[in-house]
Amino acid sequence: MKEALINELNKIKSRDLYRKLNPISSAPDKFITISGKKYINFSSNNYLGLANHPGMKKAAVSAVEKYGCGGTSSRLVAGTLDLHLELEEKLAKFKNKEAALVYPTGFQTNQGVICSLLAEGDCIIMDKLNHASLWDAAKLSRCRIFVYEHCSQEDLERILKRTKDYRRRLIVTDSVFSMDGDLAPLKGIAELAEKYNAWTMIDEAHAAGVFGENGRGLAEYFGVEDRIDIIMGTLSKAFGSQGGFVCGSKELINFLINKSRSFIYTTALSPVSAACSIEALKIIKDEPERRIRLLDMSKNLRLKLNELGFDTLNSESQIVPLLVGSVKDTLEISSRVNKKGVFVPAIRPPTVPEGKCRLRFSLMSGHTQEDIAQLIDSLK
Ligand SMILES: *Cc1c(COP(=O)(O)O)cnc(C)c1O
């Protein structure tokens, strides 16, 4: 067995695609420590800085004191706490939907929703750049998979026209795309779904807490919350906690409670994560300046990168790619800026297509003009 694995790993290494873990020995903030060296962090999904927020820590400690540390049981057996129901009620309100359900991770949420709604005889219609968790869910569901060109409404319509015979059709898209940082045309997608009588699901992992006047996500930003059937998100990014959630009709949530295997056959979300997520919702509501600042800084970074002639694709969010191309060049730039104290990952296949390697900056609301200047300096 070892030999087979070594062979395969060597192949990965020969293509410069080998990955290893970088243990961080500090809190997940703007500055992080790796192997004793301090870096400015442009790689975190802790967009609003909530993962290390004093109020969040307090919520975590109180939850541990009252409920202990573990989820201890499946939600359907003895794992549902009043805390879970409070969180679900607040999430439904937050997303302007009838009901919500939380899962231990966003990955499991996508799997649970898609695999319980779709089976053989159904089809899923996916944006080409959808997140890996959506692809895996689609494959596991055994439904037919159709793919439209990234953000192309024409291509989506072409597929809708020729899939009328399927029992169920679900259009699924990231709302903010995780590697390009661009925005799905949710209005156009909602219109097409209505015209062709298809269901819609969006993944707000990178938008919840960040976009929209109230931070509810890209569906709020584009004014289409009531036109999207299923809205999912993660508690692990802007929320600074851990877990995933899905919002929709009461019927959808009852259906998932009964049918969704990644909800039923796993231990409940830990009380700490539930309590922190409740606190995060409060902070998102009370402190809009965090998301405003985050998007301002992102715009600023894009402008500065474009001035230097760098391609930031169609990013309009806190995720700012710097397109490089080859694996070698990307690793080279990443290692150079690293030496200057800037931590940013080199994104390579299979996360992005061949030839589309990039640095991917993610901003946090705590980043300042000086931090951006240091980053730009490291790239010169
Ligand atoms: C991170 C991410 C997920 C998975 O969420 P986790 O809570 O980290 O499991 C799902 N979809 C998208 C688009 C993501 O970026």
Tab-separated table of C-alpha atoms and ligand atoms in Angstrom:
chain	number	residue	atom	x	y	z
A	1	MET	CA	0.000	0.000	0.000
A	2	LYS	CA	2.710	2.486	1.028
A	3	GLU	CA	4.511	2.012	-2.266
A	4	ALA	CA	1.419	2.748	-4.326
A	5	LEU	CA	0.797	5.913	-2.361
A	6	ILE	CA	4.419	7.047	-2.609
A	7	ASN	CA	4.262	6.568	-6.380
A	8	GLU	CA	1.180	8.677	-6.662
A	9	LEU	CA	2.547	11.376	-4.354
A	10	ASN	CA	5.737	11.518	-6.410
A	11	LYS	CA	3.674	12.171	-9.507
A	12	ILE	CA	1.962	15.053	-7.741
A	13	LYS	CA	5.356	16.388	-6.629
A	14	SER	CA	6.795	16.200	-10.135
A	15	ARG	CA	4.033	18.532	-11.323
A	16	ASP	CA	4.621	20.985	-8.453
A	17	LEU	CA	1.147	20.236	-7.151
A	18	TYR	CA	2.163	18.694	-3.825
A	19	ARG	CA	0.531	20.383	-0.868
A	20	LYS	CA	1.476	20.480	2.767
A	21	LEU	CA	0.055	21.928	5.935
A	22	ASN	CA	1.285	25.182	7.487
A	23	PRO	CA	0.676	25.030	11.226
A	24	ILE	CA	-0.252	28.446	12.645
A	25	SER	CA	0.547	29.091	16.287
A	26	SER	CA	-1.539	32.205	16.877
A	27	ALA	CA	-5.169	33.368	16.803
A	28	PRO	CA	-6.759	33.643	13.326
A	29	ASP	CA	-6.265	37.372	12.961
A	30	LYS	CA	-4.710	39.899	10.653
A	31	PHE	CA	-1.271	38.830	11.857
A	32	ILE	CA	-0.422	35.162	12.206
A	33	THR	CA	2.649	33.276	13.359
A	34	ILE	CA	4.014	30.372	11.330
A	35	SER	CA	7.195	28.585	12.488
A	36	GLY	CA	7.985	31.496	14.787
A	37	LYS	CA	7.706	34.113	12.016
A	38	LYS	CA	5.022	36.799	11.944
A	39	TYR	CA	3.076	37.303	8.717
A	40	ILE	CA	0.338	39.620	7.630
A	41	ASN	CA	-2.511	37.323	6.710
A	42	PHE	CA	-4.273	37.638	3.351
A	43	SER	CA	-5.591	34.102	3.272
A	44	SER	CA	-8.323	33.884	5.887
A	45	ASN	CA	-12.081	33.471	5.511
A	46	ASN	CA	-12.455	35.248	8.847
A	47	TYR	CA	-13.726	38.188	6.797
A	48	LEU	CA	-15.261	40.218	9.602
A	49	GLY	CA	-12.677	39.325	12.222
A	50	LEU	CA	-15.291	37.552	14.329
A	51	ALA	CA	-13.360	34.319	14.974
A	52	ASN	CA	-11.259	36.099	17.592
A	53	HIS	CA	-13.837	38.681	18.710
A	54	PRO	CA	-14.142	39.131	22.521
A	55	GLY	CA	-17.955	38.825	22.399
A	56	MET	CA	-17.680	35.573	20.467
A	57	LYS	CA	-15.183	34.156	22.949
A	58	LYS	CA	-17.486	35.097	25.790
A	59	ALA	CA	-20.399	33.361	24.077
A	60	ALA	CA	-18.229	30.268	23.601
A	61	VAL	CA	-17.199	30.162	27.269
A	62	SER	CA	-20.793	30.598	28.513
A	63	ALA	CA	-21.968	27.827	26.188
A	64	VAL	CA	-19.273	25.462	27.446
A	65	GLU	CA	-20.199	26.237	31.028
A	66	LYS	CA	-23.881	25.539	30.466
A	67	TYR	CA	-23.887	22.802	27.792
A	68	GLY	CA	-20.401	21.255	27.916
A	69	CYS	CA	-18.142	20.655	24.957
A	70	GLY	CA	-19.566	18.110	22.532
A	71	GLY	CA	-22.627	17.744	20.332
A	72	THR	CA	-22.975	14.249	21.909
A	73	SER	CA	-25.785	12.850	19.762
A	74	SER	CA	-27.576	13.101	16.440
A	75	ARG	CA	-30.029	15.974	16.220
A	76	LEU	CA	-32.877	13.473	15.789
A	77	VAL	CA	-31.920	11.439	18.865
A	78	ALA	CA	-30.821	13.520	21.854
A	79	GLY	CA	-28.673	16.148	20.148
A	80	THR	CA	-31.091	19.035	19.642
A	81	LEU	CA	-30.479	21.804	22.160
A	82	ASP	CA	-32.675	24.847	22.684
A	83	LEU	CA	-29.581	26.662	21.403
A	84	HIS	CA	-29.903	24.973	17.971
A	85	LEU	CA	-33.531	25.993	17.660
A	86	GLU	CA	-32.729	29.550	18.683
A	87	LEU	CA	-29.986	29.705	16.063
A	88	GLU	CA	-32.252	28.248	13.368
A	89	GLU	CA	-35.011	30.710	14.140
A	90	LYS	CA	-32.590	33.600	13.969
A	91	LEU	CA	-30.997	32.343	10.748
A	92	ALA	CA	-34.396	32.048	9.066
A	93	LYS	CA	-35.187	35.608	10.089
A	94	PHE	CA	-31.742	36.769	8.988
A	95	LYS	CA	-32.264	35.275	5.522
A	96	ASN	CA	-35.917	36.339	5.287
A	97	LYS	CA	-37.097	32.730	4.942
A	98	GLU	CA	-39.680	30.634	6.778
A	99	ALA	CA	-37.284	28.171	8.332
A	100	ALA	CA	-33.653	27.127	8.633
A	101	LEU	CA	-31.617	24.041	9.521
A	102	VAL	CA	-28.014	23.860	10.699
A	103	TYR	CA	-25.484	21.133	9.881
A	104	PRO	CA	-22.021	20.531	11.371
A	105	THR	CA	-20.362	21.949	8.206
A	106	GLY	CA	-21.274	23.789	5.026
A	107	PHE	CA	-19.902	20.873	3.009
A	108	GLN	CA	-22.377	18.528	4.682
A	109	THR	CA	-25.173	21.038	4.154
A	110	ASN	CA	-24.691	20.971	0.394
A	111	GLN	CA	-24.489	17.206	0.397
A	112	GLY	CA	-27.565	16.849	2.580
A	113	VAL	CA	-29.735	19.227	0.586
A	114	ILE	CA	-28.828	18.093	-2.918
A	115	CYS	CA	-28.766	14.360	-2.215
A	116	SER	CA	-32.154	14.356	-0.530
A	117	LEU	CA	-33.879	16.472	-3.192
A	118	LEU	CA	-32.443	14.870	-6.321
A	119	ALA	CA	-32.056	11.301	-7.555
A	120	GLU	CA	-32.017	9.366	-10.826
A	121	GLY	CA	-34.522	10.944	-13.203
A	122	ASP	CA	-33.755	14.458	-11.944
A	123	CYS	CA	-31.140	16.905	-13.083
A	124	ILE	CA	-28.945	19.562	-11.556
A	125	ILE	CA	-27.820	22.564	-13.583
A	126	MET	CA	-24.515	23.916	-12.291
A	127	ASP	CA	-22.300	26.891	-12.961
A	128	LYS	CA	-18.957	25.605	-14.226
A	129	LEU	CA	-17.079	27.206	-11.317
A	130	ASN	CA	-19.291	25.966	-8.497
A	131	HIS	CA	-17.609	24.896	-5.267
A	132	ALA	CA	-16.265	21.338	-4.890
A	133	SER	CA	-18.870	20.522	-2.231
A	134	LEU	CA	-21.647	21.171	-4.762
A	135	TRP	CA	-19.956	18.975	-7.372
A	136	ASP	CA	-19.502	16.120	-4.941
A	137	ALA	CA	-23.117	16.412	-3.800
A	138	ALA	CA	-24.335	16.375	-7.402
A	139	LYS	CA	-22.303	13.257	-8.177
A	140	LEU	CA	-23.421	11.450	-5.058
A	141	SER	CA	-27.094	12.179	-5.765
A	142	ARG	CA	-26.922	10.183	-9.037
A	143	CYS	CA	-28.945	12.804	-10.890
A	144	ARG	CA	-27.883	14.014	-14.352
A	145	ILE	CA	-25.438	16.914	-14.194
A	146	PHE	CA	-25.600	19.779	-16.708
A	147	VAL	CA	-22.995	22.530	-16.651
A	148	TYR	CA	-23.350	26.068	-17.971
A	149	GLU	CA	-20.507	28.430	-18.798
A	150	HIS	CA	-19.496	30.548	-15.843
A	151	CYS	CA	-22.213	33.131	-15.097
A	152	SER	CA	-23.672	32.757	-18.613
A	153	GLN	CA	-27.426	33.245	-18.683
A	154	GLU	CA	-27.557	32.368	-22.392
A	155	ASP	CA	-25.945	29.025	-21.742
A	156	LEU	CA	-28.198	28.401	-18.747
A	157	GLU	CA	-31.245	29.105	-20.897
A	158	ARG	CA	-29.954	26.761	-23.601
A	159	ILE	CA	-29.800	23.975	-21.020
A	160	LEU	CA	-33.194	24.830	-19.523
A	161	LYS	CA	-34.744	24.523	-22.982
A	162	ARG	CA	-33.505	20.992	-23.462
A	163	THR	CA	-34.065	19.512	-19.997
A	164	LYS	CA	-37.852	19.839	-19.804
A	165	ASP	CA	-38.402	16.114	-19.448
A	166	TYR	CA	-36.645	15.681	-16.142
A	167	ARG	CA	-38.801	15.115	-13.066
A	168	ARG	CA	-37.032	17.834	-11.047
A	169	ARG	CA	-34.591	20.481	-12.205
A	170	LEU	CA	-32.444	22.347	-9.706
A	171	ILE	CA	-30.263	25.279	-10.736
A	172	VAL	CA	-27.351	25.650	-8.319
A	173	THR	CA	-24.753	28.379	-8.108
A	174	ASP	CA	-22.267	29.921	-5.703
A	175	SER	CA	-23.404	33.495	-5.108
A	176	VAL	CA	-19.887	34.886	-4.611
A	177	PHE	CA	-17.434	32.538	-6.340
A	178	SER	CA	-14.771	31.230	-4.019
A	179	MET	CA	-11.764	31.375	-6.357
A	180	ASP	CA	-12.676	34.282	-8.690
A	181	GLY	CA	-14.485	36.537	-6.218
A	182	ASP	CA	-17.079	37.491	-8.832
A	183	LEU	CA	-20.848	37.601	-8.413
A	184	ALA	CA	-23.469	35.270	-9.888
A	185	PRO	CA	-26.183	37.075	-11.908
A	186	LEU	CA	-28.884	36.074	-9.437
A	187	LYS	CA	-31.631	38.230	-10.931
A	188	GLY	CA	-31.229	36.714	-14.363
A	189	ILE	CA	-31.008	33.225	-12.886
A	190	ALA	CA	-34.203	33.758	-10.872
A	191	GLU	CA	-36.016	35.003	-13.981
A	192	LEU	CA	-34.924	32.012	-16.043
A	193	ALA	CA	-35.889	29.606	-13.268
A	194	GLU	CA	-39.365	31.132	-13.140
A	195	LYS	CA	-39.724	31.094	-16.921
A	196	TYR	CA	-38.734	27.431	-17.218
A	197	ASN	CA	-40.203	26.241	-13.940
A	198	ALA	CA	-36.941	25.068	-12.345
A	199	TRP	CA	-35.950	25.146	-8.669
A	200	THR	CA	-33.102	27.351	-7.456
A	201	MET	CA	-30.414	26.968	-4.814
A	202	ILE	CA	-27.595	29.382	-4.029
A	203	ASP	CA	-24.492	28.887	-1.923
A	204	GLU	CA	-23.840	32.065	0.048
A	205	ALA	CA	-20.676	30.787	1.782
A	206	HIS	CA	-18.691	33.914	0.862
A	207	ALA	CA	-21.590	36.366	0.783
A	208	ALA	CA	-23.480	35.836	4.051
A	209	GLY	CA	-22.422	38.511	6.531
A	210	VAL	CA	-20.676	40.469	3.776
A	211	PHE	CA	-23.130	41.524	1.043
A	212	GLY	CA	-26.456	43.303	1.257
A	213	GLU	CA	-27.577	46.260	3.304
A	214	ASN	CA	-28.147	44.011	6.331
A	215	GLY	CA	-25.356	41.577	5.530
A	216	ARG	CA	-27.833	38.867	4.574
A	217	GLY	CA	-25.947	37.969	1.421
A	218	LEU	CA	-25.954	38.425	-2.333
A	219	ALA	CA	-29.651	37.524	-2.625
A	220	GLU	CA	-30.389	40.548	-0.439
A	221	TYR	CA	-27.931	42.676	-2.430
A	222	PHE	CA	-29.749	41.851	-5.680
A	223	GLY	CA	-33.217	41.910	-4.075
A	224	VAL	CA	-34.106	38.305	-4.970
A	225	GLU	CA	-34.394	36.580	-1.580
A	226	ASP	CA	-38.039	35.640	-2.146
A	227	ARG	CA	-37.295	34.337	-5.658
A	228	ILE	CA	-34.637	31.789	-4.654
A	229	ASP	CA	-36.025	28.532	-3.232
A	230	ILE	CA	-33.020	27.391	-1.226
A	231	ILE	CA	-30.350	29.584	0.314
A	232	MET	CA	-27.427	27.891	2.034
A	233	GLY	CA	-24.414	29.343	3.767
A	234	THR	CA	-21.635	28.531	6.146
A	235	LEU	CA	-21.114	29.600	9.736
A	236	SER	CA	-17.381	29.042	9.278
A	237	LYS	CA	-16.396	32.095	7.241
A	238	ALA	CA	-17.711	35.602	7.938
A	239	PHE	CA	-19.551	34.218	10.982
A	240	GLY	CA	-16.220	33.222	12.543
A	241	SER	CA	-17.757	30.067	13.999
A	242	GLN	CA	-18.213	26.588	12.523
A	243	GLY	CA	-21.089	24.844	10.770
A	244	GLY	CA	-23.427	25.194	7.802
A	245	PHE	CA	-27.035	26.220	7.344
A	246	VAL	CA	-29.845	26.117	4.827
A	247	CYS	CA	-32.926	28.344	4.674
A	248	GLY	CA	-36.177	27.855	2.771
A	249	SER	CA	-39.807	26.940	3.241
A	250	LYS	CA	-41.027	25.046	6.331
A	251	GLU	CA	-41.748	22.090	4.067
A	252	LEU	CA	-38.181	22.065	2.756
A	253	ILE	CA	-36.750	22.068	6.275
A	254	ASN	CA	-39.119	19.302	7.479
A	255	PHE	CA	-38.205	17.299	4.401
A	256	LEU	CA	-34.491	17.686	5.142
A	257	ILE	CA	-34.940	16.728	8.800
A	258	ASN	CA	-36.548	13.491	7.588
A	259	LYS	CA	-34.449	12.700	4.535
A	260	SER	CA	-31.070	14.313	4.680
A	261	ARG	CA	-28.451	11.704	5.566
A	262	SER	CA	-25.651	14.141	6.361
A	263	PHE	CA	-27.985	15.714	8.929
A	264	ILE	CA	-29.353	12.488	10.380
A	265	TYR	CA	-26.221	10.334	10.574
A	266	THR	CA	-23.871	12.800	12.192
A	267	THR	CA	-23.487	14.396	15.596
A	268	ALA	CA	-25.222	17.718	16.189
A	269	LEU	CA	-23.386	20.992	15.714
A	270	SER	CA	-21.429	21.623	18.935
A	271	PRO	CA	-23.015	23.976	21.488
A	272	VAL	CA	-19.967	26.257	21.206
A	273	SER	CA	-20.476	26.666	17.451
A	274	ALA	CA	-24.192	27.253	17.899
A	275	ALA	CA	-23.683	29.894	20.606
A	276	CYS	CA	-20.926	31.656	18.644
A	277	SER	CA	-23.110	31.728	15.541
A	278	ILE	CA	-25.951	33.356	17.489
A	279	GLU	CA	-23.497	35.975	18.741
A	280	ALA	CA	-22.134	36.457	15.196
A	281	LEU	CA	-25.634	37.193	13.890
A	282	LYS	CA	-25.952	39.894	16.524
A	283	ILE	CA	-22.609	41.468	15.641
A	284	ILE	CA	-23.391	41.335	11.904
A	285	LYS	CA	-26.608	43.193	12.616
A	286	ASP	CA	-25.139	45.729	15.058
A	287	GLU	CA	-21.855	46.496	13.309
A	288	PRO	CA	-22.450	47.084	9.586
A	289	GLU	CA	-19.209	49.078	9.477
A	290	ARG	CA	-17.285	45.791	9.411
A	291	ARG	CA	-18.674	44.675	6.052
A	292	ILE	CA	-18.606	48.194	4.600
A	293	ARG	CA	-14.947	48.535	5.484
A	294	LEU	CA	-14.176	45.071	4.138
A	295	LEU	CA	-15.671	45.798	0.717
A	296	ASP	CA	-14.033	49.261	0.619
A	297	MET	CA	-10.611	47.761	1.315
A	298	SER	CA	-11.196	45.100	-1.329
A	299	LYS	CA	-12.003	47.718	-3.942
A	300	ASN	CA	-8.906	49.577	-2.933
A	301	LEU	CA	-6.719	46.488	-3.310
A	302	ARG	CA	-8.173	45.709	-6.742
A	303	LEU	CA	-7.525	49.266	-7.938
A	304	LYS	CA	-3.923	49.130	-6.761
A	305	LEU	CA	-3.317	45.719	-8.352
A	306	ASN	CA	-4.873	46.827	-11.632
A	307	GLU	CA	-2.712	49.964	-11.622
A	308	LEU	CA	0.308	47.661	-11.520
A	309	GLY	CA	-1.078	45.789	-14.514
A	310	PHE	CA	-2.271	42.694	-12.629
A	311	ASP	CA	-5.382	40.830	-13.750
A	312	THR	CA	-7.918	40.446	-10.909
A	313	LEU	CA	-10.473	38.688	-13.156
A	314	ASN	CA	-14.023	39.952	-12.520
A	315	SER	CA	-13.698	40.099	-8.750
A	316	GLU	CA	-16.172	42.390	-7.021
A	317	SER	CA	-15.822	41.007	-3.527
A	318	GLN	CA	-13.426	40.519	-0.619
A	319	ILE	CA	-11.883	37.642	-2.592
A	320	VAL	CA	-9.305	39.155	-4.909
A	321	PRO	CA	-7.466	36.814	-7.267
A	322	LEU	CA	-4.233	37.804	-8.943
A	323	LEU	CA	-4.067	35.681	-12.058
A	324	VAL	CA	-0.582	34.354	-12.786
A	325	GLY	CA	-0.983	31.311	-15.065
A	326	SER	CA	1.614	28.587	-14.612
A	327	VAL	CA	2.195	26.601	-11.449
A	328	LYS	CA	5.902	27.514	-11.336
A	329	ASP	CA	5.399	31.278	-11.614
A	330	THR	CA	2.626	31.225	-9.045
A	331	LEU	CA	4.750	29.323	-6.523
A	332	GLU	CA	7.659	31.655	-7.198
A	333	ILE	CA	5.626	34.825	-6.541
A	334	SER	CA	3.944	33.296	-3.521
A	335	SER	CA	7.282	32.359	-2.000
A	336	ARG	CA	8.739	35.833	-2.700
A	337	VAL	CA	5.919	37.726	-1.028
A	338	ASN	CA	6.095	35.170	1.772
A	339	LYS	CA	9.705	36.145	2.410
A	340	LYS	CA	8.492	39.719	2.771
A	341	GLY	CA	6.111	38.696	5.543
A	342	VAL	CA	2.913	38.393	3.493
A	343	PHE	CA	0.949	35.150	3.760
A	344	VAL	CA	-1.083	34.346	0.667
A	345	PRO	CA	-1.720	30.931	-0.828
A	346	ALA	CA	-0.798	29.839	-4.355
A	347	ILE	CA	-3.960	28.316	-5.789
A	348	ARG	CA	-3.274	25.474	-8.201
A	349	PRO	CA	-5.181	22.653	-9.931
A	350	PRO	CA	-7.400	20.888	-9.117
A	351	THR	CA	-8.803	23.864	-7.209
A	352	VAL	CA	-8.578	25.984	-10.388
A	353	PRO	CA	-8.232	24.909	-14.049
A	354	GLU	CA	-4.779	24.275	-15.599
A	355	GLY	CA	-3.093	27.512	-16.648
A	356	LYS	CA	-5.272	29.584	-14.321
A	357	CYS	CA	-3.069	29.431	-11.241
A	358	ARG	CA	-3.280	32.469	-9.053
A	359	LEU	CA	-2.607	34.119	-5.765
A	360	ARG	CA	-5.872	34.511	-3.921
A	361	PHE	CA	-6.063	37.369	-1.470
A	362	SER	CA	-8.906	37.339	0.999
A	363	LEU	CA	-9.376	40.478	2.978
A	364	MET	CA	-10.524	41.027	6.526
A	365	SER	CA	-12.348	44.074	7.821
A	366	GLY	CA	-9.343	44.756	10.071
A	367	HIS	CA	-6.971	45.286	7.139
A	368	THR	CA	-5.840	48.905	6.766
A	369	GLN	CA	-4.449	51.050	3.954
A	370	GLU	CA	-0.990	50.396	5.404
A	371	ASP	CA	-1.521	46.634	5.173
A	372	ILE	CA	-2.564	46.960	1.545
A	373	ALA	CA	0.484	49.139	0.907
A	374	GLN	CA	2.743	46.471	2.431
A	375	LEU	CA	1.145	43.841	0.227
A	376	ILE	CA	1.547	45.944	-2.916
A	377	ASP	CA	5.133	46.661	-1.950
A	378	SER	CA	5.894	42.960	-1.632
A	379	LEU	CA	4.633	42.427	-5.191
A	380	LYS	CA	6.697	45.138	-6.855
B	1	LIG	C1	-16.242	26.889	2.280
B	1	LIG	C2	-17.342	26.608	1.341
B	1	LIG	C3	-18.276	25.602	1.612
B	1	LIG	C4	-18.116	24.649	2.762
B	1	LIG	O1	-18.374	25.240	3.981
B	1	LIG	P1	-17.693	24.622	5.313
B	1	LIG	O2	-18.538	25.160	6.397
B	1	LIG	O3	-16.302	25.147	5.328
B	1	LIG	O4	-17.754	23.147	5.197
B	1	LIG	C5	-19.336	25.452	0.751
B	1	LIG	N1	-19.476	26.237	-0.330
B	1	LIG	C6	-18.582	27.204	-0.636
B	1	LIG	C7	-18.793	28.046	-1.847
B	1	LIG	C8	-17.489	27.410	0.186
B	1	LIG	O5	-16.592	28.329	-0.115
